[in-house]
């Protein structure tokens, strides 16, 4: 019984993030309340094979399966993003581009409204073999990107 309890405690403590220091938290809170002019911050970007769409889940819209290695032609891929959007902010200058062998194949807009954890994703089928790149842009400037390889 004690062994189960210790194992549970070890597993439980490893699932929590490291507690941030007060100065870090203050920066984030200040940015949320005063950063409207600077715009949204991209917290995370992941090429994702499966997004959790379950409305009853506490992790709805999180990336369940990250893309790794070579992908098969026809695979659906999502450009999954997580944002910190300042209070009273509303931004429509975010784009996701899917590029195949240097040619833009799709550009999709994202509109963001205020929130601490705003998740957004756009999905396409990788219908050609070769080198793909997913780009996240704000004001037409690339702020994040990932490269993928698609095979037959």
Short mmCIF file of C-alpha atoms in Angstrom, two decimals:
data_model
loop_
_atom_site.label_atom_id
_atom_site.label_comp_id
_atom_site.label_asym_id
_atom_site.label_seq_id
_atom_site.Cartn_x
_atom_site.Cartn_y
_atom_site.Cartn_z
CA UNK A 1 0.00 0.00 0.00
CA UNK A 2 2.79 2.41 0.92
CA UNK A 3 4.57 1.54 -2.34
CA UNK A 4 1.47 2.51 -4.36
CA UNK A 5 1.21 5.79 -2.45
CA UNK A 6 4.88 6.65 -3.07
CA UNK A 7 4.59 5.79 -6.77
CA UNK A 8 1.45 7.91 -7.05
CA UNK A 9 3.18 10.83 -5.33
CA UNK A 10 6.21 10.58 -7.64
CA UNK A 11 4.00 10.45 -10.74
CA UNK A 12 1.86 13.31 -9.45
CA UNK A 13 4.78 15.63 -8.77
CA UNK A 14 6.34 15.02 -12.17
CA UNK A 15 3.16 16.11 -13.95
CA UNK A 16 3.24 19.64 -12.54
CA UNK A 17 5.26 22.46 -14.09
CA UNK A 18 8.04 24.13 -12.17
CA UNK A 19 6.71 27.02 -10.09
CA UNK A 20 7.75 30.28 -11.76
CA UNK A 21 9.40 33.01 -9.74
CA UNK A 22 7.35 36.09 -8.82
CA UNK A 23 9.17 38.35 -11.30
CA UNK A 24 8.27 36.05 -14.21
CA UNK A 25 4.62 35.94 -13.18
CA UNK A 26 4.53 39.73 -12.78
CA UNK A 27 5.91 40.19 -16.33
CA UNK A 28 3.20 37.95 -17.78
CA UNK A 29 0.39 39.59 -15.79
CA UNK A 30 1.65 43.08 -16.69
CA UNK A 31 1.84 42.10 -20.35
CA UNK A 32 -1.69 40.73 -20.28
CA UNK A 33 -3.10 43.95 -18.80
CA UNK A 34 -0.81 46.47 -20.56
CA UNK A 35 0.44 44.82 -23.76
CA UNK A 36 -2.44 45.56 -26.11
CA UNK A 37 -0.30 47.84 -28.32
CA UNK A 38 2.40 45.16 -28.63
CA UNK A 39 -0.01 42.40 -29.62
CA UNK A 40 -0.33 38.68 -28.98
CA UNK A 41 2.56 36.47 -27.89
CA UNK A 42 3.03 33.07 -29.47
CA UNK A 43 3.50 30.73 -26.51
CA UNK A 44 3.75 27.48 -28.45
CA UNK A 45 3.61 26.19 -32.04
CA UNK A 46 3.44 22.51 -32.94
CA UNK A 47 2.96 20.61 -36.21
CA UNK A 48 0.15 18.37 -34.98
CA UNK A 49 -1.37 15.16 -36.32
CA UNK A 50 -4.32 15.08 -33.93
CA UNK A 51 -6.05 17.94 -32.09
CA UNK A 52 -8.36 17.14 -29.17
CA UNK A 53 -11.82 18.31 -30.30
CA UNK A 54 -13.77 16.77 -27.40
CA UNK A 55 -15.92 19.60 -25.93
CA UNK A 56 -16.16 17.76 -22.59
CA UNK A 57 -12.38 17.49 -22.21
CA UNK A 58 -10.41 19.87 -20.01
CA UNK A 59 -7.72 19.77 -22.69
CA UNK A 60 -10.02 20.62 -25.61
CA UNK A 61 -8.09 22.07 -28.57
CA UNK A 62 -4.74 20.81 -27.28
CA UNK A 63 -2.40 18.89 -29.57
CA UNK A 64 -2.74 15.18 -28.78
CA UNK A 65 -0.22 13.83 -31.31
CA UNK A 66 2.81 15.80 -32.48
CA UNK A 67 4.20 15.16 -35.95
CA UNK A 68 7.65 13.55 -36.02
CA UNK A 69 9.82 12.00 -38.67
CA UNK A 70 8.71 11.54 -42.26
CA UNK A 71 4.99 11.73 -42.97
CA UNK A 72 3.02 9.86 -45.62
CA UNK A 73 1.49 11.67 -48.58
CA UNK A 74 -2.12 12.59 -47.80
CA UNK A 75 -1.54 12.99 -44.07
CA UNK A 76 -3.58 15.77 -42.50
CA UNK A 77 -1.42 18.17 -40.50
CA UNK A 78 -2.48 21.01 -38.22
CA UNK A 79 -0.44 24.07 -37.42
CA UNK A 80 -1.38 24.18 -33.72
CA UNK A 81 -0.71 27.40 -31.84
CA UNK A 82 -1.15 28.68 -28.29
CA UNK A 83 -1.23 32.44 -27.62
CA UNK A 84 -1.27 34.97 -24.80
CA UNK A 85 -3.52 37.75 -26.07
CA UNK A 86 -3.56 41.01 -24.03
CA UNK A 87 -6.73 42.25 -22.39
CA UNK A 88 -9.10 44.05 -24.77
CA UNK A 89 -6.95 42.87 -27.67
CA UNK A 90 -8.41 41.82 -31.00
CA UNK A 91 -5.93 40.90 -33.73
CA UNK A 92 -6.55 39.81 -37.30
CA UNK A 93 -2.97 39.99 -38.60
CA UNK A 94 -2.00 36.37 -37.91
CA UNK A 95 -1.55 33.92 -40.79
CA UNK A 96 -0.53 30.30 -41.18
CA UNK A 97 1.23 29.33 -44.40
CA UNK A 98 1.80 25.83 -45.70
CA UNK A 99 4.71 25.83 -48.17
CA UNK A 100 5.72 22.94 -50.45
CA UNK A 101 9.19 23.03 -52.06
CA UNK A 102 9.31 26.82 -51.71
CA UNK A 103 5.83 27.48 -53.12
CA UNK A 104 3.03 28.71 -50.84
CA UNK A 105 0.18 26.19 -51.17
CA UNK A 106 -2.17 27.63 -48.56
CA UNK A 107 -2.45 30.78 -46.45
CA UNK A 108 -5.05 30.80 -43.69
CA UNK A 109 -5.97 33.65 -41.34
CA UNK A 110 -6.34 33.48 -37.57
CA UNK A 111 -8.24 36.06 -35.54
CA UNK A 112 -7.37 36.31 -31.86
CA UNK A 113 -9.29 37.92 -29.00
CA UNK A 114 -8.09 38.56 -25.44
CA UNK A 115 -7.19 35.55 -23.32
CA UNK A 116 -4.37 33.95 -21.39
CA UNK A 117 -4.46 30.66 -23.27
CA UNK A 118 -5.93 31.05 -26.74
CA UNK A 119 -5.46 27.97 -28.88
CA UNK A 120 -5.88 28.11 -32.65
CA UNK A 121 -5.05 25.68 -35.42
CA UNK A 122 -5.36 25.35 -39.17
CA UNK A 123 -5.26 22.04 -41.02
CA UNK A 124 -4.43 20.84 -44.54
CA UNK A 125 -3.68 17.54 -46.25
CA UNK A 126 -0.06 17.14 -47.30
CA UNK A 127 -0.94 16.07 -50.84
CA UNK A 128 2.52 16.19 -52.40
CA UNK A 129 5.77 14.44 -51.54
CA UNK A 130 8.81 16.53 -50.77
CA UNK A 131 9.78 19.25 -48.32
CA UNK A 132 7.06 21.16 -46.53
CA UNK A 133 7.30 24.10 -44.20
CA UNK A 134 4.64 25.53 -41.91
CA UNK A 135 5.03 29.22 -41.08
CA UNK A 136 3.29 31.34 -38.47
CA UNK A 137 3.24 35.01 -39.50
CA UNK A 138 2.24 38.23 -37.78
CA UNK A 139 2.16 41.44 -39.82
CA UNK A 140 3.59 39.37 -42.70
CA UNK A 141 6.72 38.52 -40.67
CA UNK A 142 7.54 34.91 -39.83
CA UNK A 143 7.54 34.42 -36.06
CA UNK A 144 7.80 30.61 -36.05
CA UNK A 145 8.24 27.78 -38.54
CA UNK A 146 8.66 24.03 -38.78
CA UNK A 147 9.92 21.78 -41.56
CA UNK A 148 8.36 18.47 -42.55
CA UNK A 149 9.25 15.74 -45.03
CA UNK A 150 6.50 13.93 -46.92
CA UNK A 151 7.11 10.57 -48.58
CA UNK A 152 4.93 8.18 -50.65
#
